[in-house]
Structure formats: structure tokens, C-alpha cells
XYZ file of N, CA and C in Angstrom:
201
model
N 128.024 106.148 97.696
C 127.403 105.491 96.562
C 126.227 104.656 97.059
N 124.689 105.214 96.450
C 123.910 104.148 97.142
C 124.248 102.606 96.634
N 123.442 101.895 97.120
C 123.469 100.534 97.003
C 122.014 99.839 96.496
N 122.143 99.030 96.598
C 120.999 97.814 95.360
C 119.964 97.811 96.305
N 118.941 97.840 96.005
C 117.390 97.574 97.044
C 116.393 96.262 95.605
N 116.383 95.588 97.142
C 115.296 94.280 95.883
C 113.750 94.641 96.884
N 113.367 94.965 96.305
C 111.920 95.044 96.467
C 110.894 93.559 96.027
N 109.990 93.009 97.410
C 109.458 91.844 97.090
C 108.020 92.039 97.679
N 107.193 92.032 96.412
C 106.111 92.441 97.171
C 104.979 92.229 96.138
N 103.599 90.912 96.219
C 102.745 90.603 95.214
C 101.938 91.994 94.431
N 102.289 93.337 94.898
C 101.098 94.280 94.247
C 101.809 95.344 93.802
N 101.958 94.728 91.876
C 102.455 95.757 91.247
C 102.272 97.147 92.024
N 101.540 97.638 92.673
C 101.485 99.280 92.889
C 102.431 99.554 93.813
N 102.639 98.596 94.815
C 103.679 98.870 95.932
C 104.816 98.938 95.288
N 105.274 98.055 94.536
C 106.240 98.084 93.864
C 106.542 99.063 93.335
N 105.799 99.754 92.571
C 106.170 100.849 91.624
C 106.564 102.095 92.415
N 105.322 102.206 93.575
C 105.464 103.139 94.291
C 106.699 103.460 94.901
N 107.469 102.021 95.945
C 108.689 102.260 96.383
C 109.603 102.520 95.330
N 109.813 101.996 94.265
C 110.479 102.080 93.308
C 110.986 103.209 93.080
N 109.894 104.199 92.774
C 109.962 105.420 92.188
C 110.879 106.102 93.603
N 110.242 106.400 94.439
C 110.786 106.895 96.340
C 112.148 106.281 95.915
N 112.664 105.462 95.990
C 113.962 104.569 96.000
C 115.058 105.559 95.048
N 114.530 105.334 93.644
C 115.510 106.090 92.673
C 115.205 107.109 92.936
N 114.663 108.114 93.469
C 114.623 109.112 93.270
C 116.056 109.459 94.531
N 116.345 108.558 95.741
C 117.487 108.573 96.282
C 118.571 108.233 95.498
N 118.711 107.417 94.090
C 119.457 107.023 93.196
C 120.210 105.702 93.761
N 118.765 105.293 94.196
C 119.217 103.744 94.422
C 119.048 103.088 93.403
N 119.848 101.755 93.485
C 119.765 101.079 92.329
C 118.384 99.920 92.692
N 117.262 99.981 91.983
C 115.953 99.422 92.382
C 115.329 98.212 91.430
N 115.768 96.543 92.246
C 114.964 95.673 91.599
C 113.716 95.061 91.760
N 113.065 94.206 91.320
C 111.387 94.217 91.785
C 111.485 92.597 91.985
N 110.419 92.070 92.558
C 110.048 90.434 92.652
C 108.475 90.699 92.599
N 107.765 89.772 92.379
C 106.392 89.273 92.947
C 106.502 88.385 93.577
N 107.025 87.130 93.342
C 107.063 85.918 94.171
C 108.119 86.042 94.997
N 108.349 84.878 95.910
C 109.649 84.250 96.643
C 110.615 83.383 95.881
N 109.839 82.812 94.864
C 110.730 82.721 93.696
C 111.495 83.535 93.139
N 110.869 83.962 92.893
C 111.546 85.562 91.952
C 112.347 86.453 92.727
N 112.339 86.499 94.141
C 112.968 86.617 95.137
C 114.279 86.448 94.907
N 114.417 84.962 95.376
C 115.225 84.011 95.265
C 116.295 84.454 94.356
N 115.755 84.196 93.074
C 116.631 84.158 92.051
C 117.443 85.549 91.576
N 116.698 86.460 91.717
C 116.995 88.066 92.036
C 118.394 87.995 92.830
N 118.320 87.411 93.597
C 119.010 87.566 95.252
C 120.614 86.916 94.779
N 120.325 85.861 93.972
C 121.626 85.082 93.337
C 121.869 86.375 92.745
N 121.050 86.526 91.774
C 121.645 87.211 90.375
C 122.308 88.831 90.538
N 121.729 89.112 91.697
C 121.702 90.724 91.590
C 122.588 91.095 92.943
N 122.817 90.009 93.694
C 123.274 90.267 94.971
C 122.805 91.500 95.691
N 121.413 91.825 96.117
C 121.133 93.429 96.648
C 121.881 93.615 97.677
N 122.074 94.722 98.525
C 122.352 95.058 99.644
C 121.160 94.838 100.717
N 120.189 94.923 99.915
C 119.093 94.983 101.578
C 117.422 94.741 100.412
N 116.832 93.860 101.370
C 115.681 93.159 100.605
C 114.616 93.631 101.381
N 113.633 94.391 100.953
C 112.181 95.290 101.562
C 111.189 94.177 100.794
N 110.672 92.992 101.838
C 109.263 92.486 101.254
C 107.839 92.531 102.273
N 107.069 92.102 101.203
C 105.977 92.090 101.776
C 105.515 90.746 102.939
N 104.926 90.824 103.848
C 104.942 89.736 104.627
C 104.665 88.481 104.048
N 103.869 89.064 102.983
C 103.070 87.439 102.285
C 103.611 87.589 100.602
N 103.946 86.802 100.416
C 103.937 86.453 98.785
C 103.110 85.207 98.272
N 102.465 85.739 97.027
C 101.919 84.257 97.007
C 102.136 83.446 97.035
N 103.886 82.103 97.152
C 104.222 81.596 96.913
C 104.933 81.015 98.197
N 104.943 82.047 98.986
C 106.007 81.846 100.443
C 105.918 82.853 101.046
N 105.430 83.098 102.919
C 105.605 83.896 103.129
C 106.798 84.537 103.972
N 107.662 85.412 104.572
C 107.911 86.481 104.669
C 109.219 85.306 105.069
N 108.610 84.671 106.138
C 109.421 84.297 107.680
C 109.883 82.830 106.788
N 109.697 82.105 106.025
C 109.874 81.147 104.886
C 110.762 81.736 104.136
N 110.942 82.831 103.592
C 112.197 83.062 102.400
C 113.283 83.464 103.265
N 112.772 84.257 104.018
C 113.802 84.622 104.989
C 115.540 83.323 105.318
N 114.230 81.887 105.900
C 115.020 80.753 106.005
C 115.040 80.176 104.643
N 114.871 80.470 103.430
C 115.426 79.873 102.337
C 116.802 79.926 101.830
């Protein structure tokens, strides 16, 4: 059974792009822009494994990591 992927990454296109690649394995696929949105994702959705971008506008990579 796949598992949850949170995708964190400021450019709608990346997003979409992995997105699409992702389910098409029939993963279950959530999105962020911020490290906020991150964050709260991360409570709510509990993923299995978090793919971000180094920089978010808000916090980058090595910062949420230790959040």
C-alpha cells in the first residue's frame, strides 16, 4: 500500500508536476508552499516522507527540518 508524500515547494509547477509522477504510483499526494503550510500539513496529515524545496519563502530547508 503506497503511503502519503507532502510535497513542499514555493512553485506551483513543481508541485503539480511531482504530483501528477506521484499518483500516477498511487501515492497519496499533499502540497505546501510555505514552511508554514508545511508545518501544519505535517500535524494534520501525518505524511510518510516530506520532498521540499531547499528554500521556501518563509523558512528555508535546514530551518523546518529543526522545527
Amino acid at each position: 500500500m503506497p503511503g502519503k508524500i507532502l510535497i513542499a515547494d514555493p512553485v506551483a509547477t513543481n508541485r503539480i508536476v511531482l504530483k501528477v509522477k506521484l499518483s500516477a504510483g498511487h501515492f497519496d499526494v499533499v502540497q505546501a508552499a510555505t514552511a508554514q503550510e508545511t508545518l501544519r500539513l505535517v500535524r494534520e496529515q501525518s505524511p510518510d516522507i516530506i520532498v521540499t524545496s531547499n528554500t521556501l519563502p518563509d523558512r528555508d530547508a535546514a530551518a523546518l527540518i529543526n522545527a
